[in-house]
Short mmCIF file of C-alpha atoms in Angstrom, two decimals:
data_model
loop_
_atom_site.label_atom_id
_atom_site.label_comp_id
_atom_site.label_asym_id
_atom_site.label_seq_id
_atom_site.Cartn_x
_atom_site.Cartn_y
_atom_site.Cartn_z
CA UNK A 1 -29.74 -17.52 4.92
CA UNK A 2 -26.49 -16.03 6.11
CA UNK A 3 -25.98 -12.01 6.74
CA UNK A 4 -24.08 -11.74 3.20
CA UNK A 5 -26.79 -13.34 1.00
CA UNK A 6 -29.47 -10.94 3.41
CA UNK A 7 -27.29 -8.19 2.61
CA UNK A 8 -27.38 -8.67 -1.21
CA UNK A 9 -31.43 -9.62 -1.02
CA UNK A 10 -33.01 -6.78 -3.24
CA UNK A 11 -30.34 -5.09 -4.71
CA UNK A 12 -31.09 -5.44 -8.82
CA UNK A 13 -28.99 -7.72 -11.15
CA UNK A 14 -28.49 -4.80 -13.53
CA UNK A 15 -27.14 -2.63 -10.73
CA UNK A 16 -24.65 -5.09 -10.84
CA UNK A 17 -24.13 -4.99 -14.50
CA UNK A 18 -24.27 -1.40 -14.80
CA UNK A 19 -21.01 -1.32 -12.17
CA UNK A 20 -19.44 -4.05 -13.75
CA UNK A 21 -19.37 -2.39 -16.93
CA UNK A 22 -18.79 0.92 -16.32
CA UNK A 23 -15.93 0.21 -14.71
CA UNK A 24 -14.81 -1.88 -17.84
CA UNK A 25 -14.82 1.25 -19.81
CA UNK A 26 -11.78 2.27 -17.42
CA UNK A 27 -9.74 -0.96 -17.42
CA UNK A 28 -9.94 -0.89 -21.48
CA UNK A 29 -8.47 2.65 -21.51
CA UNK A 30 -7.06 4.45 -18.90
CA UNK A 31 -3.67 1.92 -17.71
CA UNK A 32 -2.91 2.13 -21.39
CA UNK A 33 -3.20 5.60 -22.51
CA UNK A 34 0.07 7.15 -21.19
CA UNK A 35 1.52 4.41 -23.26
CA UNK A 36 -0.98 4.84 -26.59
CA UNK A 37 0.30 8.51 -26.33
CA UNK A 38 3.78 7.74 -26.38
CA UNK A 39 3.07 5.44 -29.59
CA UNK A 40 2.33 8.44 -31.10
CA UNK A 41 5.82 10.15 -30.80
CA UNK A 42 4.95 12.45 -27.48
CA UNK A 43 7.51 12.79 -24.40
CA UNK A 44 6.41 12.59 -20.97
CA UNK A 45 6.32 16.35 -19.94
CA UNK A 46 3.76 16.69 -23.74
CA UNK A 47 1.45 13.39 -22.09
CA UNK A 48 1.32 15.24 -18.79
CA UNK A 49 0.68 18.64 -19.90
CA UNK A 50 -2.74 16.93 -22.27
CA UNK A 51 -3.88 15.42 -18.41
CA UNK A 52 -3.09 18.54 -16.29
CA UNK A 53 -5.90 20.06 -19.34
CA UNK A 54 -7.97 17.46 -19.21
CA UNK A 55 -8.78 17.93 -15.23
CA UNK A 56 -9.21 21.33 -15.66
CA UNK A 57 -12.32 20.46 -17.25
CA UNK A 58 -13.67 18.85 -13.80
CA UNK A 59 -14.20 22.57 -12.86
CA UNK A 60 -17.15 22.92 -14.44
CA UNK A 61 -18.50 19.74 -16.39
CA UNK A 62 -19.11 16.99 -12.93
CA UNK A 63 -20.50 19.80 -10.78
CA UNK A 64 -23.11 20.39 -13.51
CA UNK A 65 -23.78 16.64 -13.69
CA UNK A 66 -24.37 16.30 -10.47
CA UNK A 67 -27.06 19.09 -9.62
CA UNK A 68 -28.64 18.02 -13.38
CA UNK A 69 -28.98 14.62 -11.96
CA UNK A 70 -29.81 15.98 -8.19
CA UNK A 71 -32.48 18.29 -9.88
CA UNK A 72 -33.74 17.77 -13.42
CA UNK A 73 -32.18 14.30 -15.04
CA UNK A 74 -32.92 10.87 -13.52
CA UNK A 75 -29.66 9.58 -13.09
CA UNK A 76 -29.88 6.58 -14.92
CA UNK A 77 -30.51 8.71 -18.05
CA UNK A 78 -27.44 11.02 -17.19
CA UNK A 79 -25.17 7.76 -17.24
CA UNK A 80 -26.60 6.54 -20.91
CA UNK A 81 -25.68 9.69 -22.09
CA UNK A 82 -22.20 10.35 -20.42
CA UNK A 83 -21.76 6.66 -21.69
CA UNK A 84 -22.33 7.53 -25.46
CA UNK A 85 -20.24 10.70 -25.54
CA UNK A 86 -17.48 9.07 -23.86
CA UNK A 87 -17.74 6.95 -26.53
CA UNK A 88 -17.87 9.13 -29.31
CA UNK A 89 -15.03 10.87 -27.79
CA UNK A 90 -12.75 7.47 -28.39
CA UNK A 91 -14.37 6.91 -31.52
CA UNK A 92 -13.00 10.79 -32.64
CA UNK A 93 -9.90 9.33 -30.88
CA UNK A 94 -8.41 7.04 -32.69
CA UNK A 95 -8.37 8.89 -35.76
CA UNK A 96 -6.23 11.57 -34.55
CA UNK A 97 -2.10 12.12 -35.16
CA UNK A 98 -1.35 15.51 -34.20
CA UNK A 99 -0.64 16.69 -30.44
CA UNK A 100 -3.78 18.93 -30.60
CA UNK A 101 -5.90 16.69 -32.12
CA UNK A 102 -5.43 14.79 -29.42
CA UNK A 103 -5.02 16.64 -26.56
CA UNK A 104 -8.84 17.56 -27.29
CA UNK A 105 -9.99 14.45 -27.97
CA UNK A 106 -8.62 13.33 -25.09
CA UNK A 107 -10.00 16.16 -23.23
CA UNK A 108 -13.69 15.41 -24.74
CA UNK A 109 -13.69 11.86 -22.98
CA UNK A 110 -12.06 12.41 -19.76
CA UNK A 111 -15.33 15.38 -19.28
CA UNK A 112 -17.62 12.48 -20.11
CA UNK A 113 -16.27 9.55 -18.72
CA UNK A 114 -14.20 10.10 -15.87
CA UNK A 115 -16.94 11.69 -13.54
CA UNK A 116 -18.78 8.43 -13.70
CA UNK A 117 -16.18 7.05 -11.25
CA UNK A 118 -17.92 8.95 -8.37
CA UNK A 119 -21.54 9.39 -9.56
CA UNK A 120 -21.85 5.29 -9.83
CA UNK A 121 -21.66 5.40 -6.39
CA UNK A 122 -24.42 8.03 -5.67
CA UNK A 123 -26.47 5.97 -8.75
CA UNK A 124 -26.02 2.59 -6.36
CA UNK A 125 -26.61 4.66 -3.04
CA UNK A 126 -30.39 5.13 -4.90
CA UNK A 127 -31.43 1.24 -5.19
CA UNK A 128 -29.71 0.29 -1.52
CA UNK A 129 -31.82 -0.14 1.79
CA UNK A 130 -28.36 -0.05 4.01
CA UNK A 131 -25.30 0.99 1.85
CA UNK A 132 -22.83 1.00 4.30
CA UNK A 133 -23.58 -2.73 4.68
CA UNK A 134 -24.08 -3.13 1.11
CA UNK A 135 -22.25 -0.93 -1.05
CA UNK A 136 -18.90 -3.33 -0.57
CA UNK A 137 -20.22 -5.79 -2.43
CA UNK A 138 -21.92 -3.50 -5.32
CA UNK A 139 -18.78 -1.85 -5.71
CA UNK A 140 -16.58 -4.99 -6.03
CA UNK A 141 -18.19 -5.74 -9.11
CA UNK A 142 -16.74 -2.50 -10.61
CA UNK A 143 -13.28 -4.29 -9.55
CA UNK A 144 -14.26 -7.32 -11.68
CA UNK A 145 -15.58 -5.07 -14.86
CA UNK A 146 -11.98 -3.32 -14.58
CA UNK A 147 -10.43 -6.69 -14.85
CA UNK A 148 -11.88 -8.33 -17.58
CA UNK A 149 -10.30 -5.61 -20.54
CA UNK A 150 -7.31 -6.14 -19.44
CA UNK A 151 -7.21 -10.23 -19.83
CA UNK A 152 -8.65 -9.22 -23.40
CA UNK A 153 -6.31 -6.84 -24.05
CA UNK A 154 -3.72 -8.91 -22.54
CA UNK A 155 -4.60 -11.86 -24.66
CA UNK A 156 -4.25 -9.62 -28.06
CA UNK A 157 -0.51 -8.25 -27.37
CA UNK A 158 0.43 -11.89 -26.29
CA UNK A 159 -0.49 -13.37 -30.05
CA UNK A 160 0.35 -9.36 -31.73
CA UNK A 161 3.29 -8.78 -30.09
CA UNK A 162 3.97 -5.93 -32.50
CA UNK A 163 0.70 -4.55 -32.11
CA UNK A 164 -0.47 -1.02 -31.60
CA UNK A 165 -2.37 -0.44 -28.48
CA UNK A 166 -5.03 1.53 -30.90
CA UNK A 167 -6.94 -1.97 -29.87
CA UNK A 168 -7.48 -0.89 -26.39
CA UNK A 169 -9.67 2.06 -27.84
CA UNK A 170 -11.68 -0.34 -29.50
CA UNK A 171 -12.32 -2.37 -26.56
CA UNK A 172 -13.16 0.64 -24.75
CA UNK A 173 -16.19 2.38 -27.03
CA UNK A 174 -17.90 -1.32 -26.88
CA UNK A 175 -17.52 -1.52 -23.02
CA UNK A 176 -19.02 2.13 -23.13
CA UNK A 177 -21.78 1.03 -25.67
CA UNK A 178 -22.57 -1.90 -23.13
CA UNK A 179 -22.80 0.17 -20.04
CA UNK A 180 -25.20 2.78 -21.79
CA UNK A 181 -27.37 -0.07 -22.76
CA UNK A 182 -27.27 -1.86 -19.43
CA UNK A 183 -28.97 1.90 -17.82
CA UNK A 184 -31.44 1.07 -19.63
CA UNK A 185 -32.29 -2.01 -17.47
CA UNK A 186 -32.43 -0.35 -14.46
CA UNK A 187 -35.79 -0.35 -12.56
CA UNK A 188 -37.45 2.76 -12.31
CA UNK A 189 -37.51 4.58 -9.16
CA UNK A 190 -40.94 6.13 -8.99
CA UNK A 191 -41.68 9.61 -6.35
CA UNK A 192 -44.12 9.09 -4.44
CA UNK A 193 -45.27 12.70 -5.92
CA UNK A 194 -43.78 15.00 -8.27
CA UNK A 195 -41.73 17.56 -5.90
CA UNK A 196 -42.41 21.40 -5.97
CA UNK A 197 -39.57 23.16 -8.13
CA UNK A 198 -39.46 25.89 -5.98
CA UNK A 199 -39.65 24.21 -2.46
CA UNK A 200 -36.91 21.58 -4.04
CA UNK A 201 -34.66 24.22 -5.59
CA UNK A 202 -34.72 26.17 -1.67
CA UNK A 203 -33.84 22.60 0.12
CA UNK A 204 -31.00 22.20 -2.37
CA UNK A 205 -29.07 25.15 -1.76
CA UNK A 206 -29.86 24.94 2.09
CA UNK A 207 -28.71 21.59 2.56
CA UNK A 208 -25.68 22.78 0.15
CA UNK A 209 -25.10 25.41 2.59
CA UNK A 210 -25.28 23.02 5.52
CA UNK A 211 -22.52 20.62 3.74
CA UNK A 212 -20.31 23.62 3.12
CA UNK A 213 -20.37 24.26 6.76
CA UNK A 214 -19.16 21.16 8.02
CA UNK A 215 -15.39 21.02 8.32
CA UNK A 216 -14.94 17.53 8.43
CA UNK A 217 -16.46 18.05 4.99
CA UNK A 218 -14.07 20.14 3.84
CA UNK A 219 -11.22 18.15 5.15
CA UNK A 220 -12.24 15.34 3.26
CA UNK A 221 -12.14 17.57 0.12
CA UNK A 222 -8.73 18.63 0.84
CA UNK A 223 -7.71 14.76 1.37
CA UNK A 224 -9.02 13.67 -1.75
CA UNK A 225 -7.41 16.43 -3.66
CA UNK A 226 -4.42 15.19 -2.35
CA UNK A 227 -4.71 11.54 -2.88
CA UNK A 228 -6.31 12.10 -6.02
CA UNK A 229 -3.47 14.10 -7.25
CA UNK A 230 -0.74 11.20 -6.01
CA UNK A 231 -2.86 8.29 -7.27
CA UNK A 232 -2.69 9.78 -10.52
CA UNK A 233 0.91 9.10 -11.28
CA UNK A 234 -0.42 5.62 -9.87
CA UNK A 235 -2.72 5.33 -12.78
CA UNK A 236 -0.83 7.44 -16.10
CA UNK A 237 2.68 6.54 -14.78
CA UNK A 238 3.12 3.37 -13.45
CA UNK A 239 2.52 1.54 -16.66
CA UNK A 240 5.13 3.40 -18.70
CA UNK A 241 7.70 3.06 -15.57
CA UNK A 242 7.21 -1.07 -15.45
CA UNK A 243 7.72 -1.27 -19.57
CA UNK A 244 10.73 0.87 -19.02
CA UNK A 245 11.77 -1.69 -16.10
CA UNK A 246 11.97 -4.78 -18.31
CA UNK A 247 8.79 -5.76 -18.39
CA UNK A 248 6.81 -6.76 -21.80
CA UNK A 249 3.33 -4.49 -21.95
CA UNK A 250 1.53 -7.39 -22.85
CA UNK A 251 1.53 -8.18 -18.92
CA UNK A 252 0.79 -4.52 -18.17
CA UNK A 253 -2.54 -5.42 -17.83
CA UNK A 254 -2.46 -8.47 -15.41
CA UNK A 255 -0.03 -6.74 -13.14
CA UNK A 256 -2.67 -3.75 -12.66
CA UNK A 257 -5.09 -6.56 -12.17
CA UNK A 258 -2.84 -7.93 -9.01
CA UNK A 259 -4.44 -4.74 -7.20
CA UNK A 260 -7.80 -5.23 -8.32
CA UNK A 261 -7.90 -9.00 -7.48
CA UNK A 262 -7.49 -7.74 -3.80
CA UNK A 263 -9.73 -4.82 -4.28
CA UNK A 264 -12.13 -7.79 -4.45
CA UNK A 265 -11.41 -9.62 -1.76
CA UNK A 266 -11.16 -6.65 0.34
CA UNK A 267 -15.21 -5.15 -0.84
CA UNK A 268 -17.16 -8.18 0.97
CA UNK A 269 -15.54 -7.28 4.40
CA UNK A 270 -15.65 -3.22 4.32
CA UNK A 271 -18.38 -2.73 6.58
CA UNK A 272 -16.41 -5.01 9.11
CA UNK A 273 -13.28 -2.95 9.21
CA UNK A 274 -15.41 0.02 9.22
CA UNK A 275 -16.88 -1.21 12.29
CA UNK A 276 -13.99 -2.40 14.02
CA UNK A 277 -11.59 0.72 13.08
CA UNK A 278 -13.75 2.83 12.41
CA UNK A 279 -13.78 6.14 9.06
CA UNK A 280 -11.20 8.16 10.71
CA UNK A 281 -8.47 4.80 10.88
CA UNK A 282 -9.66 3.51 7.80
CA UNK A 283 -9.06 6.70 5.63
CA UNK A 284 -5.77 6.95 7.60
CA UNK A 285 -4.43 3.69 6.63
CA UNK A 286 -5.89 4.34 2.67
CA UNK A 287 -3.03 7.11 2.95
CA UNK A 288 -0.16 5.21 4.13
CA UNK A 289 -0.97 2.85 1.40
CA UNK A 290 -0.52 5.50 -1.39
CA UNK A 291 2.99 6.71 0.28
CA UNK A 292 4.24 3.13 0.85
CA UNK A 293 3.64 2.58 -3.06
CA UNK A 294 5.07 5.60 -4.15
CA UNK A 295 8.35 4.81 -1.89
CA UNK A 296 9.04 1.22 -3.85
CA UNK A 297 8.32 2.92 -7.01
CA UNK A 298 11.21 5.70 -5.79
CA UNK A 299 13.66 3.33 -4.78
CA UNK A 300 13.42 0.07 -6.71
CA UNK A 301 12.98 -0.60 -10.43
CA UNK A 302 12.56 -4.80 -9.64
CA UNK A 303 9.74 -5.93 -11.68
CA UNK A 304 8.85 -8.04 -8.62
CA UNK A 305 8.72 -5.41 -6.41
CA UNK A 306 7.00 -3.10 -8.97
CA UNK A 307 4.61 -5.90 -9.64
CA UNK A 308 3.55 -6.76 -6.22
CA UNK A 309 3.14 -2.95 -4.88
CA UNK A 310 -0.16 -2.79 -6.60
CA UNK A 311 -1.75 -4.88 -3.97
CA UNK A 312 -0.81 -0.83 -1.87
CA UNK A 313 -2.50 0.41 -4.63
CA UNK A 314 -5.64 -1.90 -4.42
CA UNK A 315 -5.98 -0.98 -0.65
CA UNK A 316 -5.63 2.61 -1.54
CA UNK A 317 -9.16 2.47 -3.65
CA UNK A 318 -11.00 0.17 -0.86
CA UNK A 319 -9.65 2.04 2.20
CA UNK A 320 -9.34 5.81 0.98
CA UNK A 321 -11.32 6.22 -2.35
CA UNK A 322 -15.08 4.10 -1.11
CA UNK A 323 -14.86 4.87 2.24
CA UNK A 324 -14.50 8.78 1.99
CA UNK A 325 -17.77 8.12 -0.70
CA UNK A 326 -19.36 6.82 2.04
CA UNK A 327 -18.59 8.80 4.52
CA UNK A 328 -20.08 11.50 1.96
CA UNK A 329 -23.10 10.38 1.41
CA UNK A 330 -23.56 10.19 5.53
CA UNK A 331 -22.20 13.61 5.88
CA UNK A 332 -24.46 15.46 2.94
CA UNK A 333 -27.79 15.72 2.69
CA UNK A 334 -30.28 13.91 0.57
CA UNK A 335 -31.35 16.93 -1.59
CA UNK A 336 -27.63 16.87 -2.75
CA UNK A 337 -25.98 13.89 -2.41
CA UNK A 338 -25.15 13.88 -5.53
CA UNK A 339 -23.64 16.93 -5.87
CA UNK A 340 -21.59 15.89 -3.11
CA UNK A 341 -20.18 12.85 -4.65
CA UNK A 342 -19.72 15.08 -7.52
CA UNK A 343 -17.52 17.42 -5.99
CA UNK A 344 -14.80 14.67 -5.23
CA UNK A 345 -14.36 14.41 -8.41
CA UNK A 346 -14.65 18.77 -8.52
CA UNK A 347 -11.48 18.55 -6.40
CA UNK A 348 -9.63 14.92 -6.47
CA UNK A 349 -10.20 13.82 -10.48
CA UNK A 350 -9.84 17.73 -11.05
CA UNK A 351 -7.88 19.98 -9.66
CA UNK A 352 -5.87 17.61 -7.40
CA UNK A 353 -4.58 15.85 -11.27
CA UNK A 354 -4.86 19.02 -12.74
CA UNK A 355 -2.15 20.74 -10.82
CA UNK A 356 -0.10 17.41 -10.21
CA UNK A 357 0.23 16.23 -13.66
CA UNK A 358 1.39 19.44 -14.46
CA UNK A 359 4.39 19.47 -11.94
CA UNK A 360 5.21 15.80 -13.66
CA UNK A 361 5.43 17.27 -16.90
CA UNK A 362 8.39 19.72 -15.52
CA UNK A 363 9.92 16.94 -13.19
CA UNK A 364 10.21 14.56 -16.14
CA UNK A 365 11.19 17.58 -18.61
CA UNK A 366 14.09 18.88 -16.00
CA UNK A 367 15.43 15.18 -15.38
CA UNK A 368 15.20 14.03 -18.50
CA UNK A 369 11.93 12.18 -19.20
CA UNK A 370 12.79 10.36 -16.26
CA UNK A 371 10.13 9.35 -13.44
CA UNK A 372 11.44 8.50 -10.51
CA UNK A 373 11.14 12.55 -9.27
CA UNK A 374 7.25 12.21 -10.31
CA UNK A 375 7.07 9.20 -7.46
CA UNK A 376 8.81 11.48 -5.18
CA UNK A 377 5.88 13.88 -5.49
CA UNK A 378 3.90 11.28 -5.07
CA UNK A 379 5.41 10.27 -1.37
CA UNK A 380 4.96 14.27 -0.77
CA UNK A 381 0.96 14.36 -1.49
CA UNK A 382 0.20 11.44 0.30
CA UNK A 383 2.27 12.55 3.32
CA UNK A 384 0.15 15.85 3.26
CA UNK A 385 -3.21 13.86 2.77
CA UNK A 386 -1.99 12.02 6.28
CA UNK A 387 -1.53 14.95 8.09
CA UNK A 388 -4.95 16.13 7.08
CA UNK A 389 -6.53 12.87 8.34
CA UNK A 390 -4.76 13.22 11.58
CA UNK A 391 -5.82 16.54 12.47
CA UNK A 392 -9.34 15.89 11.82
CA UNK A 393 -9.06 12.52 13.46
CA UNK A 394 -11.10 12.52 16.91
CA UNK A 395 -13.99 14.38 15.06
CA UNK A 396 -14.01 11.71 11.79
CA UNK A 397 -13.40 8.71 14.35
CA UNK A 398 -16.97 9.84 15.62
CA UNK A 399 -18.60 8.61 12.63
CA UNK A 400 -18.98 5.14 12.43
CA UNK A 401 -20.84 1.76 11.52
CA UNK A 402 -22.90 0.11 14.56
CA UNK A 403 -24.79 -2.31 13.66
CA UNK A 404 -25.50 -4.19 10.30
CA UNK A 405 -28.17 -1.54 8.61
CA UNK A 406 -27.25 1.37 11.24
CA UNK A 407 -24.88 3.86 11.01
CA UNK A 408 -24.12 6.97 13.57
CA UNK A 409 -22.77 10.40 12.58
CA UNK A 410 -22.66 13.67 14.92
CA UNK A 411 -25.22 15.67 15.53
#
């Protein structure tokens, strides 16, 4: 049997299933939205201004997922149920015409959905023996669920060229009905004895503490605020920028999909470039990745050019986005892990988008809905993100991978 298929030996089919489709629930929706929106008569600065809102609601709503599923909810029940609202939130959706209508609507799924991205990872942490040797190829399934709504989607604009992308909706609440389903599947993880509340509830906030001390910790927040805030003009405002390049948004879809088709390729062979370079390199390069895209976005409005930089934007997820998750779940302890993933999203899906898609809205409203300025911004956060990485760097380069199973971190 070779190391891979060892690697893989116990880790559930529906863990796989439950990554694949949560992640489908994304690739339905989110490339499409900025463009949905603008179907429905809004400008640029009105689309940014309903995501700035929408991360302000990662405040509040993911921390209180997290300790709910570090403390009272299993977590597979906490995903069926962020699943369904998410889904009712689309369902509201799509009935909506008028800017507040949808702003809140809007606002309703991104508090339900969007805080799965990071608490799928502490869910898969749960049913693996050695996730930094494992998690790679867990996660790359997520890369394939993202995929496959986009070749559906793709195939429906090709033969409805006229289309709305109300469609994409659709595809989205039955990819969210799926993945609530597939939780169901999941085998249940039985304590060896119930836990004492009180004895549990003093653990958590110590080991909270304990994380909250830890500057490399904090770092890392500060990081992924900043990377979270660039990658979001990745995500809303690359899609509108290629249609406005030339290109049909019928092959929208597969473009994005360039990225994740190396996101794949990249997932079976994490754990080796995290032992041969190391966290501290890895996140670095993750970084550079994010400012190199941002530049040909800046510069260049060739469809080629536009096309092909989402293979940057591919390494950006594999070398920034899992391994700081990682490097998380090594740096926090087990009473609240999952509050740690959690705050990620606190501080990259939140406040980091929050405060960035907010600045886009008065770039694009000053320079007449144009977007080029909002990819200059871009180039700006990643740059700071860099600078974080590098002054942490000696003390993050200390954690690393060893052996297949074994991982080090400071003591």
């Amino acid at each position: 049997m070779t190391r891979e298929a060892s690697n893989l030996k116990g880790i559930p089919f529906s863990l796989f299933l439950v990554m694949t489709l949560q992640f489908a629930v994304g690739g339905a929706v989110l490339p499409f939205m900025s463009m949905w929106l603008e179907e429905k008569g809004l400008s640029f600065s009105e689309i940014s201004l309903i995501f700035s809102v929408a991360s302000t609601t990662f405040l509040v709503f993911p921390f209180l997922w997290g300790m709910i599923a570090d403390r009272y909810l299993p977590i597979e029940w906490m995903f069926f149920f962020l699943n369904g609202m998410a889904g009712v939130s689309m369902w509201w959706m799509q009935s909506q015409t008028e800017y507040g209508g949808l702003m809140l609507s809007f606002v309703f799924f991104y508090s339900f959905y969007h805080p799965t991205f990071t608490l799928i990872n502490a869910l898969s942490f749960q049913y693996l023996t050695q996730p930094k040797e494992q998690f790679g190829a867990v996660r790359a399934w997520g890369s394939v669920g993202w995929i496959l709504p986009s070749l559906v989607v793709f195939a429906w604009l090709l033969y409805h060229p006229n289309a709305s992308l109300q469609f994409v909706l659709k595809v989205g609440m039955v990819s969210c009905l799926l993945t609530a389903c597939s939780t169901l599947l999941l085998p249940r993880r039985v304590n060896p004895s119930p836990p004492d509340r009180s004895q549990a509830s003093t653990a958590y906030w110590m080991a909270l503490k304990t994380l909250f001390r830890q500057t490399d910790y904090l770092v890392l927040l500060a990081a992924f605020f900043l990377v979270s805030a660039s990658f979001s003009f990745v995500v809303y405002y690359g899609p509108p920028y290629l249609r406005t390049s030339g290109i049909d948004q019928a092959w929208i879809g597969p473009i994005q999909c360039i990225g994740v088709i190396l996101e794949i390729m990249l997932f079976p062979f994490l754990r080796n470039y995290l032992r041969r370079w190391g966290f501290a390199t890895t996140l670095l390069m993750g970084c550079v990745c994010l400012f190199a895209r941002h530049l040909v976005y800046y510069v260049s409005n060739n469809p080629w050019m536009l096309s092909l930089s989402y293979l940057l934007a591919g390494m950006v997820i594999v070398f920034f986005h899992i391994v700081a998750s990682i490097l998380v779940n090594m740096m926090a302890g087990k009473e609240v892990r999952a509050t740690a993933q959690t705050l990620l999203v606190v501080f990259g899906s939140g406040v980091g988008p929050m405060l960035s898609n907010y600045l886009a809205g008065v770039l694009t409203q000053q320079t007449g809905n144009s977007l080029r300025p909002v990819f200059g911004l871009g180039m700006l956060l990643a740059f700071g993100a860099c600078l974080l990485i590098v002054s942490r760097y000696r003390s993050l380069a200390r954690y690393h991978v060893q052996n297949p199973g074994h991982s080090t971190r400071p003591t």
